[in-house]
Short mmCIF file of C-alpha atoms in Angstrom, two decimals:
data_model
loop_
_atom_site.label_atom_id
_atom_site.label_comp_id
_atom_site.label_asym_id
_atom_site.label_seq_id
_atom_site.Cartn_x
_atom_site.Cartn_y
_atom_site.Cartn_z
CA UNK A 1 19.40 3.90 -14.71
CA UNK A 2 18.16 0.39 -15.67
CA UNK A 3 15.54 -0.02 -12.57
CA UNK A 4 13.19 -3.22 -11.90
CA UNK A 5 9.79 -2.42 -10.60
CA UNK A 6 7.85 -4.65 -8.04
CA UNK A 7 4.40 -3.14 -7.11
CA UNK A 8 1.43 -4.39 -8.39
CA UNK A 9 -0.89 -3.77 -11.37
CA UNK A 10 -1.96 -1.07 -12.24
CA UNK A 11 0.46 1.01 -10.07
CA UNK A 12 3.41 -0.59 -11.84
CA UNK A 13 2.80 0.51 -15.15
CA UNK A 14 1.88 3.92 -13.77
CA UNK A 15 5.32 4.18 -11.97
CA UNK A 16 6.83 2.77 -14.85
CA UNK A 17 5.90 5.25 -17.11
CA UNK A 18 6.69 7.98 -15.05
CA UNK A 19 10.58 6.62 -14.39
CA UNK A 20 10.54 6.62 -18.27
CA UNK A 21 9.58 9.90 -18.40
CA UNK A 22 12.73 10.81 -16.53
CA UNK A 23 14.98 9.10 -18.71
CA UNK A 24 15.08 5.42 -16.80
CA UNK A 25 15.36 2.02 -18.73
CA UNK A 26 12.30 0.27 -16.66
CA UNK A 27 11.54 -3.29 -16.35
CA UNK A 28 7.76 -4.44 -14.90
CA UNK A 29 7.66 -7.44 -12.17
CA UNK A 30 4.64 -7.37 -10.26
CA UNK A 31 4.99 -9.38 -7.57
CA UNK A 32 1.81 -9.38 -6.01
CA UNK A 33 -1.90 -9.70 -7.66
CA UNK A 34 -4.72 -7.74 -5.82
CA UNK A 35 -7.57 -9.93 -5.24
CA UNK A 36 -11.30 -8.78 -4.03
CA UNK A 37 -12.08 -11.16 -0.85
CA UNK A 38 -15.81 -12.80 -2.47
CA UNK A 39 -19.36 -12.58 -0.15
CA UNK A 40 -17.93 -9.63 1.76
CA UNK A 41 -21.04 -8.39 4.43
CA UNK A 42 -20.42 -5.37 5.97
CA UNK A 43 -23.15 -5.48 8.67
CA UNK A 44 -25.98 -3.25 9.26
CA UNK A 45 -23.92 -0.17 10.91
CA UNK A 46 -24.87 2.42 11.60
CA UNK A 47 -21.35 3.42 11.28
CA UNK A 48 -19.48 7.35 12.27
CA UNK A 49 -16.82 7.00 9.51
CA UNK A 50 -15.05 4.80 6.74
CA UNK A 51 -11.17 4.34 7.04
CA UNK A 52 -9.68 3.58 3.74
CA UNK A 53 -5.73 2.47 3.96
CA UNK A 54 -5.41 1.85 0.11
CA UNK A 55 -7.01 2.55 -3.02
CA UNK A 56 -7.69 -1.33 -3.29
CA UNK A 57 -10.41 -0.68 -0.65
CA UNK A 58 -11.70 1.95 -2.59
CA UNK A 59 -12.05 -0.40 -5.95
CA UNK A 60 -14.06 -3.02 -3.26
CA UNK A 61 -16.63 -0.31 -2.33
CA UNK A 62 -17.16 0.27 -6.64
CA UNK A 63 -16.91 -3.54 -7.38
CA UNK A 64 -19.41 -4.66 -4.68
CA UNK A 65 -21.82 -1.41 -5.05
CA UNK A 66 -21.48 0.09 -1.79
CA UNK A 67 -21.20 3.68 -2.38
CA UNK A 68 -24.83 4.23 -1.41
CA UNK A 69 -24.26 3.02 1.59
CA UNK A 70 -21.07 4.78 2.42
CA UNK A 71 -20.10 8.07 0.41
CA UNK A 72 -22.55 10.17 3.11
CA UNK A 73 -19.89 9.07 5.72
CA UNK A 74 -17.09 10.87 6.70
CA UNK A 75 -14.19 9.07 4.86
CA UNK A 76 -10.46 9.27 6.27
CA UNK A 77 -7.70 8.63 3.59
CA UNK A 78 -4.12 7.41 4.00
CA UNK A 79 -2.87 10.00 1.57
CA UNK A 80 -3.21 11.71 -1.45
CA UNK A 81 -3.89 8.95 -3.72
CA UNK A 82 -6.23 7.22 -1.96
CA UNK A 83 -8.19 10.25 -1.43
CA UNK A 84 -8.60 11.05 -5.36
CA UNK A 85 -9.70 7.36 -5.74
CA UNK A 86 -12.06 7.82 -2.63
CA UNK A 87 -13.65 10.84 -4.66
CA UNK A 88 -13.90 9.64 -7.81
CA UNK A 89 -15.95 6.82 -6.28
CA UNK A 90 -18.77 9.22 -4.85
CA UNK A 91 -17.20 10.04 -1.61
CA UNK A 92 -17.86 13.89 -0.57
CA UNK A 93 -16.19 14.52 3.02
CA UNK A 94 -12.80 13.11 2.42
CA UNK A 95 -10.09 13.70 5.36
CA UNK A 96 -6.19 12.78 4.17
CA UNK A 97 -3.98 11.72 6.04
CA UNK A 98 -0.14 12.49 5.21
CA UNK A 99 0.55 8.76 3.66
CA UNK A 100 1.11 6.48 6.49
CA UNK A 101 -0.84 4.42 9.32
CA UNK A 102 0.02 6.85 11.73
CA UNK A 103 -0.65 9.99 10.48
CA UNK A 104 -3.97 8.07 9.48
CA UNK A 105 -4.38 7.36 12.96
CA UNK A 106 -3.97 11.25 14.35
CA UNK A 107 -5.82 12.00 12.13
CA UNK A 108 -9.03 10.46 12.61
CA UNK A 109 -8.27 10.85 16.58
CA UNK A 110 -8.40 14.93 16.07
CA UNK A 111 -10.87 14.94 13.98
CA UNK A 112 -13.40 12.57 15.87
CA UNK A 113 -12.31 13.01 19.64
CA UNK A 114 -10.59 16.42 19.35
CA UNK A 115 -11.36 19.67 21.41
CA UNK A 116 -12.32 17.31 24.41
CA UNK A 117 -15.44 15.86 22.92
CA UNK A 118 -16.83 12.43 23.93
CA UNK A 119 -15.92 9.44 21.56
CA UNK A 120 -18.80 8.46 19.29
CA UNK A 121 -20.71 5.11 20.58
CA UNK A 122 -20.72 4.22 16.86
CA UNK A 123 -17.71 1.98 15.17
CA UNK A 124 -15.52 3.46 12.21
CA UNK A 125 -15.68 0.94 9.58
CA UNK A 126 -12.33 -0.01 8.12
CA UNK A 127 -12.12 -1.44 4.88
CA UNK A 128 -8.63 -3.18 5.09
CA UNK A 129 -6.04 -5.53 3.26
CA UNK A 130 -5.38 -9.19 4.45
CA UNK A 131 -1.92 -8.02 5.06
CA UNK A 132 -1.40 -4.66 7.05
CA UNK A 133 0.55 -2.88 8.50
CA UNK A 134 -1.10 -1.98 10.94
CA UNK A 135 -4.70 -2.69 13.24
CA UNK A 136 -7.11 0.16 13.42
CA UNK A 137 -8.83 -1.39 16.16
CA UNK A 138 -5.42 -1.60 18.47
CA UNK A 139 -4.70 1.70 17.31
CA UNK A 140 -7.37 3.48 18.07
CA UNK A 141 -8.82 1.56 20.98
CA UNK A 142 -6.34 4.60 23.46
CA UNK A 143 -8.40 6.99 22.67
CA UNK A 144 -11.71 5.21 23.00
CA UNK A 145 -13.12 4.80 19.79
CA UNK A 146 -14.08 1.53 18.34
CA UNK A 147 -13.74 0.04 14.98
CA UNK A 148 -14.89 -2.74 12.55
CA UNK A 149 -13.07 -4.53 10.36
CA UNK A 150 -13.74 -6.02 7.25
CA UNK A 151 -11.34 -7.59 5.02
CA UNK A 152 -12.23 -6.83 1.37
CA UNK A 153 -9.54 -7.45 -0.69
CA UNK A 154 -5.81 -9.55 -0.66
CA UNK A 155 -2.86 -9.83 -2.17
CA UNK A 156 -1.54 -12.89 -3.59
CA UNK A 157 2.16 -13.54 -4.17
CA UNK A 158 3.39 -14.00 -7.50
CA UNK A 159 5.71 -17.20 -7.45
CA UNK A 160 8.03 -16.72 -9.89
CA UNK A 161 9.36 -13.38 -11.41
CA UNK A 162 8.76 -12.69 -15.27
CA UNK A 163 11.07 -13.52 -18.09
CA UNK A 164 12.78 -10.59 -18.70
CA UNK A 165 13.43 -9.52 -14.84
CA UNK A 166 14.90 -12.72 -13.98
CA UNK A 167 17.40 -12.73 -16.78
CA UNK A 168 18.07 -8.93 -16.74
CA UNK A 169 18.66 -9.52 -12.94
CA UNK A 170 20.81 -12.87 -14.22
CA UNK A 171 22.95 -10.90 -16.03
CA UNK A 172 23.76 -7.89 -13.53
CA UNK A 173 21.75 -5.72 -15.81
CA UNK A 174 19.44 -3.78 -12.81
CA UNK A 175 20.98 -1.09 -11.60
CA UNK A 176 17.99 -0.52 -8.71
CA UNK A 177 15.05 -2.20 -7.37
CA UNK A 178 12.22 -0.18 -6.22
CA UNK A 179 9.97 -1.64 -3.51
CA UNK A 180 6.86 -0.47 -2.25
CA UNK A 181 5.41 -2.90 0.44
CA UNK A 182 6.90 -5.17 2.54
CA UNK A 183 5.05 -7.41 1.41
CA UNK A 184 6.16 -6.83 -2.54
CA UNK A 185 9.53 -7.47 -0.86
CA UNK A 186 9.05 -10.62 0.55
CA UNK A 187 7.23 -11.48 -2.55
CA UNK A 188 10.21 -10.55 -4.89
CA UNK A 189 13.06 -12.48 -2.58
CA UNK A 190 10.98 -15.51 -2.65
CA UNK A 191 10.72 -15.36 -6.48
CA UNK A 192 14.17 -15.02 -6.80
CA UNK A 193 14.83 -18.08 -4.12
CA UNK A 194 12.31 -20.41 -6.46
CA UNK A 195 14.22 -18.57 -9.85
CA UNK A 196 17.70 -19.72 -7.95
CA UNK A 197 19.21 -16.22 -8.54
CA UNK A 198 21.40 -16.43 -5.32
CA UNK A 199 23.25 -12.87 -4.97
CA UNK A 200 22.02 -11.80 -8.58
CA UNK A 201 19.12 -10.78 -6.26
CA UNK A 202 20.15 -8.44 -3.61
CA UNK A 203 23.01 -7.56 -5.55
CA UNK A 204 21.44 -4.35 -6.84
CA UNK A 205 20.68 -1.14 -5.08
CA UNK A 206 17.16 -1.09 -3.34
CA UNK A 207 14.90 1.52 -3.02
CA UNK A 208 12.46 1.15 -0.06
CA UNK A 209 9.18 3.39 1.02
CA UNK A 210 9.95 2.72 4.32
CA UNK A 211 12.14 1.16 6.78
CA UNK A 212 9.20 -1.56 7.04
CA UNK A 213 10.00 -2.29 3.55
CA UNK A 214 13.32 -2.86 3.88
CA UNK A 215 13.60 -5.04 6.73
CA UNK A 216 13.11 -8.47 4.68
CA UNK A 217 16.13 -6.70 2.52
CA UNK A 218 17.95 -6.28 5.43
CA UNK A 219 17.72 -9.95 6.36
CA UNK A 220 18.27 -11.36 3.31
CA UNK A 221 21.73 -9.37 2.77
CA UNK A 222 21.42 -6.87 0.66
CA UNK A 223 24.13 -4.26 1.22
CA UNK A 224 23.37 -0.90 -0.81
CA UNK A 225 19.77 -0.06 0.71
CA UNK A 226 18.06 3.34 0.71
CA UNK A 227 14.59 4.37 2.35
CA UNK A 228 13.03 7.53 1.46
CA UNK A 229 12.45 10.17 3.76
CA UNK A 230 8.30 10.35 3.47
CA UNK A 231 6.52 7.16 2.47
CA UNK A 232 5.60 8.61 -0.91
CA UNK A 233 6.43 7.99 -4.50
CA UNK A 234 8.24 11.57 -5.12
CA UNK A 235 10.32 10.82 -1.69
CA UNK A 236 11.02 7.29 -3.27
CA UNK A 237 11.99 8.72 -6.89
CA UNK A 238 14.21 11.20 -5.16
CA UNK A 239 16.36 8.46 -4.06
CA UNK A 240 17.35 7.86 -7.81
#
């Protein structure tokens, strides 16, 4: 299949070169740039865990020297990913999660509050995107235990898509578009808006993580959408 890819650097050219592996004609278009946020201060803690949503957060703990600092603490994972990233960076009591918000969530509820013990007093510190999908702090907040935020990274839009996406796209020549975030969605249908590729754009199949991901699809029109089952790159490549 001739596929267009959206996520960011480097997880585009990863995914890309896997898709090529299994025999797909694969075109790059990043649509979002990760950013660090600059003068980041976490605040004196003491805190009872990290939360890491994203491997992102992960490269902010290595870029601004934290590790120190944090790899004693417990340090709850999103998923798999995240988790190798999380060790490579000197992290030694890594919990995973099963690759979403939620299962983040249960996670950390069972293993902090679990077997009827009393909450912690001290804050798990969550090292989060500008965008997300979710609030720690909300989500947690049920079962009593608190949270700090601190926003240490961001992703900025790309405005326009490259060269060879916008005319392979032009010419009916992507056969599938695989999405990632919601907000790499809304990134690549306002690209295609300021590229004036009308239906060109949502006139291919897309492949969405999650339902999330496919809502701004869904709005804009697009009739041939597919979400994988698990929000995870084999559940997404199974789609093909």
């Amino acid at each position: 299949m001739r596929l267009l890819v959206t996520r960011p650097e480097p997880e585009s050219a990863r995914t890309a070169a896997a898709l090529r592996q299994r025999g797909h004609a694969v075109i790059e278009a990043p649509m979002l740039r990760i950013a660090p946020v600059p003068d980041v201060v976490l605040g004196p803690g003491p805190w009872v865990a990290v939360a890491l949503t994203s491997i992102n957060a992960v490269a902010a703990v290595t870029a601004n020297h934290w590790a120190e600092a944090l790899a004693g603490l417990p340090a709850f994972a999103v998923g798999d990913r995240t988790a190798a990233a999380a060790r490579a960076a000197g992290f030694v009591d890594i919990r995973v999660a099963e690759g979403e918000i939620g299962s983040l969530v249960r996670r950390i509820t069972a293993d902090l509050t679990g077997a009827d013990r009393t909450p912690p007093r001290d804050p798990v510190l969550y090292l989060a995107g500008e965008d997300r999908a979710g609030d720690l702090d909300v989500l947690l907040a049920p079962v009593g235990l608190a949270v700090v935020t601190r926003v240490v990274y961001r992703a900025v839009m790309a405005p326009r898509l490259p060269d060879a996406a916008r005319a392979a796209l032009a010419a009916g020549e992507i056969d599938a578009v695989l999405h990632y975030s919601r907000r790499s969605a809304d990134a690549f249908l306002a690209a295609c808006m300021a590229d004036a590729l009308g239906d060109a754009a949502i006139r291919p199949r897309h492949l969405c993580l999650s339902e999330q991901v496919a809502g701004p699809l869904r709005t804009a029109g697009a009739a041939d959408i597919r979400v994988a089952d698990r929000p995870d790159q084999p559940a997404l490549f199974a789609l093909l």
